[in-house]
PDB file of C-alpha atoms and ligand atoms in Angstrom:
ATOM      1  CA  ALA A1304     -33.118  28.345  61.926  1.00 45.00           C
ATOM      2  CA  LYS A1305     -33.641  30.566  65.086  1.00 47.00           C
ATOM      3  CA  ALA A1306     -31.132  28.660  66.635  1.00 50.00           C
ATOM      4  CA  GLU A1307     -28.626  29.045  63.743  1.00 52.00           C
ATOM      5  CA  GLY A1308     -29.545  32.825  63.698  1.00 52.00           C
ATOM      6  CA  ARG A1309     -28.346  33.167  67.414  1.00 52.00           C
ATOM      7  CA  ASN A1310     -25.012  31.040  66.693  1.00 55.00           C
ATOM      8  CA  ARG A1311     -24.488  33.800  63.995  1.00 57.00           C
ATOM      9  CA  TYR A1312     -25.104  36.406  66.268  1.00 56.00           C
ATOM     10  CA  HIS A1313     -22.598  34.915  68.945  1.00 57.00           C
ATOM     11  CA  PHE A1314     -20.017  34.405  66.390  1.00 57.00           C
ATOM     12  CA  PHE A1315     -20.477  37.943  65.323  1.00 58.00           C
ATOM     13  CA  THR A1316     -20.291  39.620  68.418  1.00 62.00           C
ATOM     14  CA  SER A1317     -17.360  37.403  69.630  1.00 68.00           C
ATOM     15  CA  THR A1318     -15.529  38.301  66.616  1.00 79.00           C
ATOM     16  CA  LEU A1319     -16.322  42.030  66.867  1.00 76.00           C
ATOM     17  CA  SER A1320     -15.196  42.259  70.403  1.00 85.00           C
ATOM     18  CA  HIS A1321     -11.877  40.686  69.587  1.00 84.00           C
ATOM     19  CA  ARG A1322     -11.516  42.922  66.861  1.00 85.00           C
ATOM     20  CA  LEU A1323     -11.834  45.732  69.293  1.00 88.00           C
ATOM     21  CA  ARG A1324      -9.513  43.999  72.034  1.00 90.00           C
ATOM     22  CA  GLU A1325      -7.002  43.712  69.333  1.00 90.00           C
ATOM     23  CA  GLN A1326      -7.206  47.389  68.084  1.00 92.00           C
ATOM     24  CA  ARG A1327      -6.888  48.381  71.713  1.00 92.00           C
ATOM     25  CA  ARG A1328      -3.696  46.198  72.229  1.00 93.00           C
ATOM     26  CA  ILE A1329      -2.446  47.783  69.031  1.00 94.00           C
ATOM     27  CA  ALA A1330      -3.094  51.343  70.140  1.00 95.00           C
ATOM     28  CA  ALA A1331      -1.574  50.844  73.484  1.00 95.00           C
ATOM     29  CA  ASN A1332       1.588  49.523  71.614  1.00 95.00           C
ATOM     30  CA  LEU A1333       1.903  52.362  69.342  1.00 95.00           C
ATOM     31  CA  ARG A1334       1.471  54.771  72.351  1.00 95.00           C
ATOM     32  CA  GLU A1335       4.670  52.903  74.003  1.00 95.00           C
ATOM     33  CA  SER A1336       6.369  53.150  70.573  1.00 96.00           C
ATOM     34  CA  LEU A1337       6.090  56.761  70.191  1.00 95.00           C
ATOM     35  CA  ARG A1338       7.375  56.961  73.586  1.00 95.00           C
ATOM     36  CA  ASN A1339      10.426  54.644  72.829  1.00 96.00           C
ATOM     37  CA  ASP A1340      10.763  56.201  69.061  1.00 96.00           C
ATOM     38  CA  GLU A1341      10.010  53.289  67.519  1.00 97.00           C
ATOM     39  CA  PHE A1342       8.955  54.392  63.907  1.00 98.00           C
ATOM     40  CA  GLU A1343      10.929  55.164  60.555  1.00 97.00           C
ATOM     41  CA  LEU A1344      10.414  57.333  57.645  1.00 98.00           C
ATOM     42  CA  LEU A1345      10.833  55.497  54.148  1.00 98.00           C
ATOM     43  CA  PHE A1346      10.918  57.617  51.096  1.00 98.00           C
ATOM     44  CA  GLN A1347       9.547  56.808  47.680  1.00 98.00           C
ATOM     45  CA  PRO A1348      10.762  58.938  44.607  1.00 98.00           C
ATOM     46  CA  GLN A1349       8.174  60.473  42.436  1.00 98.00           C
ATOM     47  CA  ILE A1350       9.973  60.511  38.825  1.00 98.00           C
ATOM     48  CA  ASP A1351       9.427  63.551  36.560  1.00 98.00           C
ATOM     49  CA  VAL A1352       8.218  61.524  33.442  1.00 97.00           C
ATOM     50  CA  LYS A1353       9.964  64.340  31.336  1.00 96.00           C
ATOM     51  CA  THR A1354      13.408  63.969  32.510  1.00 96.00           C
ATOM     52  CA  GLY A1355      13.407  60.504  33.975  1.00 96.00           C
ATOM     53  CA  LYS A1356      14.626  61.943  37.388  1.00 97.00           C
ATOM     54  CA  PHE A1357      13.363  62.809  40.619  1.00 97.00           C
ATOM     55  CA  ALA A1358      13.163  66.091  42.853  1.00 96.00           C
ATOM     56  CA  SER A1359      10.399  64.926  45.311  1.00 98.00           C
ATOM     57  CA  CYS A1360       9.497  61.841  47.537  1.00 98.00           C
ATOM     58  CA  GLU A1361       6.408  60.542  49.522  1.00 98.00           C
ATOM     59  CA  ALA A1362       7.239  59.995  53.333  1.00 98.00           C
ATOM     60  CA  LEU A1363       5.801  56.955  53.955  1.00 98.00           C
ATOM     61  CA  LEU A1364       5.638  55.845  57.749  1.00 98.00           C
ATOM     62  CA  ARG A1365       6.664  52.375  59.111  1.00 98.00           C
ATOM     63  CA  TRP A1366       6.384  50.959  62.788  1.00 97.00           C
ATOM     64  CA  CYS A1367       9.428  49.269  63.929  1.00 96.00           C
ATOM     65  CA  PRO A1368       8.552  48.116  67.628  1.00 93.00           C
ATOM     66  CA  LYS A1369      11.378  46.120  69.457  1.00 90.00           C
ATOM     67  CA  ASP A1370       9.329  43.174  69.287  1.00 88.00           C
ATOM     68  CA  LYS A1371       8.909  42.923  65.865  1.00 86.00           C
ATOM     69  CA  THR A1372       5.887  40.676  65.994  1.00 87.00           C
ATOM     70  CA  LYS A1373       3.758  43.666  67.135  1.00 85.00           C
ATOM     71  CA  ALA A1374       4.571  45.391  63.938  1.00 88.00           C
ATOM     72  CA  VAL A1375       1.518  46.160  61.359  1.00 93.00           C
ATOM     73  CA  THR A1376       1.237  48.236  58.254  1.00 96.00           C
ATOM     74  CA  PRO A1377       0.030  51.720  57.952  1.00 97.00           C
ATOM     75  CA  ASP A1378      -3.024  50.621  56.566  1.00 95.00           C
ATOM     76  CA  VAL A1379      -3.924  49.060  59.610  1.00 95.00           C
ATOM     77  CA  PHE A1380      -2.399  51.209  61.996  1.00 96.00           C
ATOM     78  CA  ILE A1381      -3.247  54.655  60.696  1.00 96.00           C
ATOM     79  CA  PRO A1382      -6.844  54.070  60.920  1.00 94.00           C
ATOM     80  CA  ILE A1383      -6.598  52.738  64.661  1.00 95.00           C
ATOM     81  CA  ALA A1384      -4.349  55.726  65.619  1.00 95.00           C
ATOM     82  CA  GLU A1385      -7.307  58.053  64.029  1.00 93.00           C
ATOM     83  CA  ARG A1386      -9.986  56.701  66.154  1.00 90.00           C
ATOM     84  CA  GLY A1387      -8.230  57.082  69.308  1.00 80.00           C
ATOM     85  CA  GLU A1388      -6.205  60.148  70.021  1.00 86.00           C
ATOM     86  CA  LEU A1389      -3.010  59.028  69.109  1.00 94.00           C
ATOM     87  CA  ILE A1390      -2.911  60.380  65.180  1.00 95.00           C
ATOM     88  CA  GLY A1391      -2.045  63.841  66.565  1.00 94.00           C
ATOM     89  CA  ASP A1392       1.208  62.950  68.346  1.00 95.00           C
ATOM     90  CA  LEU A1393       1.965  60.441  65.331  1.00 96.00           C
ATOM     91  CA  GLY A1394       1.349  63.048  62.701  1.00 96.00           C
ATOM     92  CA  ASP A1395       3.611  65.363  64.818  1.00 96.00           C
ATOM     93  CA  TRP A1396       6.499  62.722  64.761  1.00 97.00           C
ATOM     94  CA  VAL A1397       5.900  62.008  61.028  1.00 98.00           C
ATOM     95  CA  LEU A1398       6.268  66.380  60.439  1.00 98.00           C
ATOM     96  CA  LYS A1399       9.148  66.775  62.588  1.00 98.00           C
ATOM     97  CA  LYS A1400      10.944  63.889  61.131  1.00 98.00           C
ATOM     98  CA  ALA A1401      10.369  64.979  57.571  1.00 98.00           C
ATOM     99  CA  CYS A1402      11.546  68.618  58.400  1.00 98.00           C
ATOM    100  CA  GLN A1403      14.961  66.940  60.249  1.00 98.00           C
ATOM    101  CA  GLN A1404      15.573  65.058  56.550  1.00 98.00           C
ATOM    102  CA  ALA A1405      14.700  67.956  54.533  1.00 98.00           C
ATOM    103  CA  GLN A1406      16.936  70.188  56.385  1.00 98.00           C
ATOM    104  CA  ALA A1407      20.055  67.360  56.439  1.00 98.00           C
ATOM    105  CA  TRP A1408      19.464  67.032  52.562  1.00 98.00           C
ATOM    106  CA  LYS A1409      19.478  70.697  52.084  1.00 97.00           C
ATOM    107  CA  GLU A1410      22.755  71.098  54.223  1.00 97.00           C
ATOM    108  CA  LYS A1411      24.324  68.242  51.508  1.00 96.00           C
ATOM    109  CA  GLY A1412      22.803  70.129  48.627  1.00 96.00           C
ATOM    110  CA  ILE A1413      20.367  67.385  47.675  1.00 96.00           C
ATOM    111  CA  ALA A1414      17.217  69.274  46.617  1.00 94.00           C
ATOM    112  CA  ILE A1415      14.322  66.575  47.204  1.00 98.00           C
ATOM    113  CA  ARG A1416      10.753  67.807  48.050  1.00 98.00           C
ATOM    114  CA  ILE A1417       9.047  65.376  50.911  1.00 98.00           C
ATOM    115  CA  ASP A1418       5.641  65.119  50.420  1.00 98.00           C
ATOM    116  CA  ILE A1419       3.620  63.989  53.787  1.00 98.00           C
ATOM    117  CA  ASN A1420       0.488  62.280  54.530  1.00 98.00           C
ATOM    118  CA  VAL A1421      -1.682  64.372  56.587  1.00 96.00           C
ATOM    119  CA  SER A1422      -4.731  62.850  58.279  1.00 93.00           C
ATOM    120  CA  GLY A1423      -7.848  64.570  58.387  1.00 89.00           C
ATOM    121  CA  LYS A1424      -7.906  64.077  61.677  1.00 89.00           C
ATOM    122  CA  GLU A1425      -4.577  66.171  62.093  1.00 90.00           C
ATOM    123  CA  LEU A1426      -6.258  68.852  60.555  1.00 89.00           C
ATOM    124  CA  GLU A1427      -9.162  69.099  62.569  1.00 84.00           C
ATOM    125  CA  LYS A1428      -6.691  70.589  65.258  1.00 79.00           C
ATOM    126  CA  SER A1429      -6.187  73.748  64.023  1.00 72.00           C
ATOM    127  CA  SER A1430      -2.730  73.890  65.527  1.00 90.00           C
ATOM    128  CA  TYR A1431      -1.401  71.501  62.690  1.00 94.00           C
ATOM    129  CA  PHE A1432      -0.543  74.682  60.243  1.00 95.00           C
ATOM    130  CA  ASP A1433       1.067  76.686  63.244  1.00 95.00           C
ATOM    131  CA  SER A1434       3.251  73.255  64.086  1.00 97.00           C
ATOM    132  CA  LEU A1435       4.206  73.350  60.477  1.00 97.00           C
ATOM    133  CA  THR A1436       5.108  76.643  60.371  1.00 97.00           C
ATOM    134  CA  ALA A1437       7.180  76.374  63.543  1.00 98.00           C
ATOM    135  CA  TYR A1438       9.098  73.413  62.225  1.00 98.00           C
ATOM    136  CA  ARG A1439       9.898  74.859  59.045  1.00 98.00           C
ATOM    137  CA  ALA A1440      11.391  77.860  61.058  1.00 98.00           C
ATOM    138  CA  GLU A1441      13.163  75.389  63.280  1.00 98.00           C
ATOM    139  CA  TYR A1442      14.563  73.704  60.567  1.00 98.00           C
ATOM    140  CA  ALA A1443      15.413  76.192  58.227  1.00 98.00           C
ATOM    141  CA  LEU A1444      13.274  75.059  55.585  1.00 98.00           C
ATOM    142  CA  SER A1445      11.278  76.860  52.836  1.00 98.00           C
ATOM    143  CA  PRO A1446       7.423  76.341  52.058  1.00 98.00           C
ATOM    144  CA  GLU A1447       8.323  74.329  48.759  1.00 98.00           C
ATOM    145  CA  ASP A1448      10.352  71.928  50.764  1.00 98.00           C
ATOM    146  CA  ILE A1449       7.638  70.088  52.114  1.00 98.00           C
ATOM    147  CA  GLY A1450       4.310  69.128  50.361  1.00 98.00           C
ATOM    148  CA  LEU A1451       1.259  68.139  51.788  1.00 98.00           C
ATOM    149  CA  GLU A1452      -1.015  64.806  50.632  1.00 97.00           C
ATOM    150  CA  LEU A1453      -4.601  65.049  51.516  1.00 94.00           C
ATOM    151  CA  THR A1454      -7.538  62.707  50.423  1.00 90.00           C
ATOM    152  CA  GLU A1455     -10.738  64.168  48.742  1.00 86.00           C
ATOM    153  CA  ASN A1456     -12.706  63.151  52.021  1.00 82.00           C
ATOM    154  CA  VAL A1457     -10.674  65.400  54.109  1.00 81.00           C
ATOM    155  CA  LEU A1458     -10.793  68.371  51.628  1.00 79.00           C
ATOM    156  CA  ILE A1459     -14.975  67.897  51.453  1.00 78.00           C
ATOM    157  CA  LYS A1460     -15.460  67.466  55.069  1.00 77.00           C
ATOM    158  CA  SER A1461     -13.041  70.296  56.362  1.00 71.00           C
ATOM    159  CA  ASP A1462     -14.435  73.490  57.460  1.00 79.00           C
ATOM    160  CA  SER A1463     -13.261  77.197  56.456  1.00 85.00           C
ATOM    161  CA  THR A1464     -10.526  77.004  59.128  1.00 86.00           C
ATOM    162  CA  ILE A1465      -8.833  74.194  57.414  1.00 88.00           C
ATOM    163  CA  LEU A1466      -9.707  75.642  54.184  1.00 89.00           C
ATOM    164  CA  ASP A1467      -7.948  79.131  55.181  1.00 91.00           C
ATOM    165  CA  GLY A1468      -5.252  76.980  56.506  1.00 92.00           C
ATOM    166  CA  LEU A1469      -4.449  75.483  53.410  1.00 93.00           C
ATOM    167  CA  LYS A1470      -4.912  78.575  51.229  1.00 94.00           C
ATOM    168  CA  ALA A1471      -2.356  80.316  53.422  1.00 96.00           C
ATOM    169  CA  GLN A1472       0.088  77.657  53.151  1.00 96.00           C
ATOM    170  CA  ARG A1473      -0.636  77.364  49.021  1.00 97.00           C
ATOM    171  CA  ASP A1474      -0.172  81.319  48.634  1.00 97.00           C
ATOM    172  CA  LEU A1475       3.463  80.545  50.773  1.00 97.00           C
ATOM    173  CA  GLY A1476       4.320  78.334  47.924  1.00 98.00           C
ATOM    174  CA  VAL A1477       3.734  74.812  49.569  1.00 98.00           C
ATOM    175  CA  GLU A1478       2.431  72.138  47.115  1.00 98.00           C
ATOM    176  CA  ILE A1479      -0.749  70.312  47.990  1.00 97.00           C
ATOM    177  CA  SER A1480      -1.856  66.897  46.288  1.00 97.00           C
ATOM    178  CA  ILE A1481      -5.053  65.333  46.422  1.00 94.00           C
ATOM    179  CA  ASP A1482      -4.041  61.608  47.624  1.00 94.00           C
ATOM    180  CA  ASP A1483      -6.226  58.463  46.010  1.00 91.00           C
ATOM    181  CA  PHE A1484      -7.660  60.878  43.391  1.00 90.00           C
ATOM    182  CA  GLY A1485     -11.096  59.382  42.059  1.00 84.00           C
ATOM    183  CA  THR A1486     -11.938  56.883  44.977  1.00 85.00           C
ATOM    184  CA  GLY A1487     -13.605  59.469  47.249  1.00 76.00           C
ATOM    185  CA  TYR A1488     -16.076  62.165  46.695  1.00 68.00           C
ATOM    186  CA  SER A1489     -18.113  62.265  43.140  1.00 63.00           C
ATOM    187  CA  SER A1490     -18.125  65.364  42.017  1.00 70.00           C
ATOM    188  CA  LEU A1491     -15.148  67.467  40.775  1.00 76.00           C
ATOM    189  CA  SER A1492     -16.726  70.867  41.511  1.00 78.00           C
ATOM    190  CA  TYR A1493     -14.898  71.139  44.936  1.00 80.00           C
ATOM    191  CA  LEU A1494     -11.513  71.412  43.136  1.00 84.00           C
ATOM    192  CA  LYS A1495     -12.688  75.084  42.405  1.00 81.00           C
ATOM    193  CA  HIS A1496     -12.774  76.114  46.206  1.00 82.00           C
ATOM    194  CA  PHE A1497      -9.336  74.196  47.119  1.00 86.00           C
ATOM    195  CA  PRO A1498      -5.742  75.510  46.572  1.00 91.00           C
ATOM    196  CA  VAL A1499      -4.566  72.157  45.318  1.00 94.00           C
ATOM    197  CA  THR A1500      -1.318  71.778  42.873  1.00 96.00           C
ATOM    198  CA  HIS A1501      -1.402  67.908  42.226  1.00 97.00           C
ATOM    199  CA  LEU A1502      -3.637  65.151  41.664  1.00 95.00           C
ATOM    200  CA  LYS A1503      -2.504  61.645  42.460  1.00 96.00           C
ATOM    201  CA  ILE A1504      -4.533  59.150  40.715  1.00 93.00           C
ATOM    202  CA  ASP A1505      -5.199  56.006  42.797  1.00 89.00           C
ATOM    203  CA  ARG A1506      -3.419  52.841  41.642  1.00 90.00           C
ATOM    204  CA  SER A1507      -6.619  51.045  41.305  1.00 90.00           C
ATOM    205  CA  PHE A1508      -7.427  52.946  38.180  1.00 89.00           C
ATOM    206  CA  LEU A1509      -4.349  51.814  36.545  1.00 91.00           C
ATOM    207  CA  ASP A1510      -4.653  48.259  37.229  1.00 86.00           C
ATOM    208  CA  GLY A1511      -7.040  47.697  34.716  1.00 84.00           C
ATOM    209  CA  ALA A1512      -5.841  50.297  32.253  1.00 81.00           C
ATOM    210  CA  PRO A1513      -5.262  50.516  29.395  1.00 82.00           C
ATOM    211  CA  GLU A1514      -6.858  47.019  28.441  1.00 84.00           C
ATOM    212  CA  ASN A1515      -9.889  47.804  30.471  1.00 86.00           C
ATOM    213  CA  ASP A1516     -12.147  50.426  28.636  1.00 88.00           C
ATOM    214  CA  PHE A1517     -13.903  51.766  31.706  1.00 88.00           C
ATOM    215  CA  ASP A1518     -10.564  52.399  33.652  1.00 87.00           C
ATOM    216  CA  SER A1519      -8.494  53.629  30.779  1.00 89.00           C
ATOM    217  CA  ALA A1520     -11.492  55.964  30.265  1.00 91.00           C
ATOM    218  CA  LEU A1521     -11.415  57.235  33.946  1.00 89.00           C
ATOM    219  CA  MET A1522      -7.684  57.917  33.908  1.00 93.00           C
ATOM    220  CA  GLU A1523      -8.032  59.823  30.487  1.00 94.00           C
ATOM    221  CA  ALA A1524     -11.034  61.790  31.947  1.00 93.00           C
ATOM    222  CA  ILE A1525      -8.854  62.749  35.146  1.00 92.00           C
ATOM    223  CA  VAL A1526      -6.077  63.604  33.568  1.00 95.00           C
ATOM    224  CA  ASN A1527      -7.876  66.097  31.151  1.00 95.00           C
ATOM    225  CA  VAL A1528      -9.842  67.548  33.658  1.00 92.00           C
ATOM    226  CA  GLY A1529      -6.658  68.045  35.784  1.00 94.00           C
ATOM    227  CA  HIS A1530      -4.779  69.580  33.000  1.00 96.00           C
ATOM    228  CA  LYS A1531      -7.493  72.114  32.161  1.00 94.00           C
ATOM    229  CA  LEU A1532      -7.313  73.288  35.528  1.00 92.00           C
ATOM    230  CA  ASN A1533      -3.654  73.201  35.800  1.00 94.00           C
ATOM    231  CA  LEU A1534      -2.870  70.630  37.920  1.00 96.00           C
ATOM    232  CA  LYS A1535       0.105  68.220  37.599  1.00 98.00           C
ATOM    233  CA  ILE A1536      -0.827  64.778  37.643  1.00 97.00           C
ATOM    234  CA  VAL A1537       0.892  62.082  39.418  1.00 98.00           C
ATOM    235  CA  VAL A1538       0.302  58.378  38.894  1.00 97.00           C
ATOM    236  CA  GLU A1539       0.807  55.835  41.571  1.00 96.00           C
ATOM    237  CA  GLY A1540       1.392  52.029  41.815  1.00 96.00           C
ATOM    238  CA  VAL A1541       3.026  51.923  38.398  1.00 96.00           C
ATOM    239  CA  GLU A1542       4.462  48.767  38.447  1.00 95.00           C
ATOM    240  CA  THR A1543       5.371  47.382  35.043  1.00 94.00           C
ATOM    241  CA  GLU A1544       7.162  48.853  31.711  1.00 94.00           C
ATOM    242  CA  SER A1545       3.730  49.122  29.928  1.00 93.00           C
ATOM    243  CA  GLN A1546       1.705  50.968  32.884  1.00 94.00           C
ATOM    244  CA  SER A1547       4.711  53.280  32.442  1.00 96.00           C
ATOM    245  CA  ASP A1548       4.626  53.675  29.041  1.00 95.00           C
ATOM    246  CA  TYR A1549       0.802  54.093  29.006  1.00 95.00           C
ATOM    247  CA  CYS A1550       1.267  57.070  31.587  1.00 96.00           C
ATOM    248  CA  LYS A1551       3.727  58.476  29.192  1.00 96.00           C
ATOM    249  CA  SER A1552       1.090  58.499  26.458  1.00 96.00           C
ATOM    250  CA  LEU A1553      -1.169  60.145  28.753  1.00 96.00           C
ATOM    251  CA  ASN A1554       1.109  62.971  29.393  1.00 97.00           C
ATOM    252  CA  VAL A1555       0.991  62.416  33.207  1.00 98.00           C
ATOM    253  CA  GLU A1556       3.894  64.986  34.959  1.00 98.00           C
ATOM    254  CA  PHE A1557       4.764  62.142  37.306  1.00 98.00           C
ATOM    255  CA  VAL A1558       4.795  58.524  38.267  1.00 98.00           C
ATOM    256  CA  GLN A1559       5.701  56.576  41.425  1.00 98.00           C
ATOM    257  CA  GLY A1560       5.617  52.946  41.740  1.00 97.00           C
ATOM    258  CA  TYR A1561       7.613  49.740  42.578  1.00 98.00           C
ATOM    259  CA  LEU A1562       8.758  50.102  39.040  1.00 97.00           C
ATOM    260  CA  PHE A1563      10.954  53.118  39.767  1.00 97.00           C
ATOM    261  CA  SER A1564      11.915  52.162  43.451  1.00 98.00           C
ATOM    262  CA  ARG A1565       9.923  51.066  46.568  1.00 98.00           C
ATOM    263  CA  PRO A1566       9.772  53.014  49.699  1.00 98.00           C
ATOM    264  CA  ILE A1567      13.405  53.478  50.827  1.00 98.00           C
ATOM    265  CA  SER A1568      15.624  54.929  53.690  1.00 98.00           C
ATOM    266  CA  ALA A1569      16.603  58.329  53.640  1.00 98.00           C
ATOM    267  CA  ASP A1570      20.463  56.838  52.842  1.00 98.00           C
ATOM    268  CA  ALA A1571      19.277  54.890  49.612  1.00 98.00           C
ATOM    269  CA  ILE A1572      17.223  58.182  48.300  1.00 98.00           C
ATOM    270  CA  GLU A1573      20.529  59.878  48.755  1.00 97.00           C
ATOM    271  CA  THR A1574      22.499  57.239  46.747  1.00 97.00           C
ATOM    272  CA  LEU A1575      19.934  57.350  44.203  1.00 97.00           C
ATOM    273  CA  TYR A1576      19.824  60.854  43.704  1.00 97.00           C
ATOM    274  CA  VAL A1577      23.505  61.239  43.664  1.00 95.00           C
ATOM    275  CA  GLU A1578      23.460  58.460  40.663  1.00 95.00           C
ATOM    276  CA  GLN A1579      21.034  60.376  38.993  1.00 94.00           C
ATOM    277  CA  SER A1580      23.100  63.241  39.114  1.00 89.00           C
ATOM    278  CA  LYS A1581      26.250  62.067  37.491  1.00 88.00           C
TER     279      LYS A1581
HETATM  280  P1  C2E B  83      -1.052  56.337  50.379  1.00 60.54           P
HETATM  281  O1  C2E B  83      -0.777  57.390  50.633  1.00 60.54           O
HETATM  282  O2  C2E B  83      -1.894  55.842  48.965  1.00 60.54           O
HETATM  283  O3  C2E B  83       0.488  55.460  50.085  1.00 60.54           O
HETATM  284  C1  C2E B  83       0.608  54.618  48.804  1.00 60.54           C
HETATM  285  C2  C2E B  83       0.988  53.360  49.137  1.00 60.54           C
HETATM  286  O4  C2E B  83       0.890  52.560  48.210  1.00 60.54           O
HETATM  287  C3  C2E B  83       2.316  53.160  50.158  1.00 60.54           C
HETATM  288  O5  C2E B  83       1.894  51.916  51.150  1.00 60.54           O
HETATM  289  C4  C2E B  83       3.150  52.554  49.022  1.00 60.54           C
HETATM  290  O6  C2E B  83       4.271  51.903  49.718  1.00 60.54           O
HETATM  291  C5  C2E B  83       2.375  51.700  48.450  1.00 60.54           C
HETATM  292  N1  C2E B  83       3.201  51.660  47.052  1.00 60.54           N
HETATM  293  C6  C2E B  83       4.105  52.512  46.423  1.00 60.54           C
HETATM  294  N2  C2E B  83       4.212  52.114  44.999  1.00 60.54           N
HETATM  295  C7  C2E B  83       3.468  51.010  44.676  1.00 60.54           C
HETATM  296  C8  C2E B  83       3.357  49.655  43.804  1.00 60.54           C
HETATM  297  O7  C2E B  83       3.731  49.913  42.539  1.00 60.54           O
HETATM  298  N3  C2E B  83       2.535  48.988  44.044  1.00 60.54           N
HETATM  299  C9  C2E B  83       1.905  48.747  45.026  1.00 60.54           C
HETATM  300  N4  C2E B  83       1.019  47.450  45.107  1.00 60.54           N
HETATM  301  N5  C2E B  83       1.858  49.598  46.234  1.00 60.54           N
HETATM  302  C10 C2E B  83       2.681  50.500  46.220  1.00 60.54           C
HETATM  303  P2  C2E B  83       1.998  52.183  52.610  1.00 60.54           P
HETATM  304  O8  C2E B  83       3.560  52.556  52.802  1.00 60.54           O
HETATM  305  O9  C2E B  83       1.753  50.578  53.181  1.00 60.54           O
HETATM  306  O10 C2E B  83       1.054  53.263  53.324  1.00 60.54           O
HETATM  307  C11 C2E B  83      -0.535  52.957  52.968  1.00 60.54           C
HETATM  308  C12 C2E B  83      -0.985  53.727  53.587  1.00 60.54           C
HETATM  309  O11 C2E B  83      -0.796  54.419  54.832  1.00 60.54           O
HETATM  310  C13 C2E B  83      -0.716  55.141  52.696  1.00 60.54           C
HETATM  311  O12 C2E B  83      -1.524  55.148  51.577  1.00 60.54           O
HETATM  312  C14 C2E B  83      -1.453  56.280  53.499  1.00 60.54           C
HETATM  313  O13 C2E B  83      -2.807  56.703  53.377  1.00 60.54           O
HETATM  314  C15 C2E B  83      -0.910  55.672  55.087  1.00 60.54           C
HETATM  315  N6  C2E B  83      -0.009  56.545  55.587  1.00 60.54           N
HETATM  316  C16 C2E B  83       1.487  55.859  55.316  1.00 60.54           C
HETATM  317  N7  C2E B  83       2.038  56.676  56.034  1.00 60.54           N
HETATM  318  C17 C2E B  83       1.556  57.812  56.780  1.00 60.54           C
HETATM  319  C18 C2E B  83       2.052  58.965  57.441  1.00 60.54           C
HETATM  320  O14 C2E B  83       3.106  59.219  57.802  1.00 60.54           O
HETATM  321  N8  C2E B  83       0.694  59.794  57.933  1.00 60.54           N
HETATM  322  C19 C2E B  83      -0.377  59.418  57.543  1.00 60.54           C
HETATM  323  N9  C2E B  83      -1.472  60.032  58.314  1.00 60.54           N
HETATM  324  N10 C2E B  83      -1.052  58.276  56.631  1.00 60.54           N
HETATM  325  C20 C2E B  83       0.079  57.343  56.355  1.00 60.54           C
HETATM  326 CA1   CA B  84       0.111  59.327  49.595  1.00 60.54          CA
HETATM  327 CA1   CA B  85      -2.275  57.378  47.673  1.00 60.54          CA
HETATM  328 CA1   CA B  86      -4.075  55.185  50.110  1.00 60.54          CA
END
């Protein structure tokens, strides 16, 4: 048993160090890609249930290194970027790119808000809101043009500087969504203190609903609480007609998911937008 234990330990350490080496390699590749501008923003429409149209979309980052075999998904590289110091530069790239795109759309008369995902690690650098303000000025944007998506855990952990920064943005008219709502912190009381406008219900709850009683009870509870607090509800990960119908029956304001559109290029968003305006 002892020998077996030792083997297992050996196995554990070797896979752990393998994983660490892998992460360091990815971090180095990310850094190089930042120098070479090898990223892209895709956009996924958020559909207004009442009209069936979209006036906002979520920006989702894609890594496109020249050597495509190096690419991994954001679920993998974002946490790695957060652990290193890369997330600041990566987040700045996203912010700038989103602002450039928002300006390009505005100039064409296309009214689409872009919501960007903001990591807690980015907000810890107090300069984040300064950058947001500076880019807004540089690209002639209004506060309504760029929304922010933050996870619950970011809000819970955040200090008063971040809270004050968010409040100032909210006062200007910035839309602020709580992302992956329901998967993080277990108390809702924090909602009282945060200047939030939207709750995005995590798709894990939608998976089981409406058949699964527990999931549908949670969905309904979240929608009720959100509406009582005057928040708009977004359900993400809507893949089927029956899920869409279920969301409609709950009176949520927005739906987002593969049923309506995958994350697509800015050009493809424009085409969709023009199509729905006809
Ligand atoms: P998220 O913010 O919760 O984004 C939703 C994810 O669900 C996206 O994955 C999206 O492509 C995917 N999705 C959308 N509709 C459906 C659907 O109907 N079914 C299924 N199965 N999935 C759907 P993606 O693009 O791979 O992003 C993963 C995560 O990476 C994001 O989760 C977010 O946490 C992070 N991320 C992506 N872009 C950025 C970014 O620019 N900055 C930061 N900090 N994080 C980002
Ligand atoms: Ca998000
Ligand atoms: Ca989410
Ligand atoms: Ca997520």
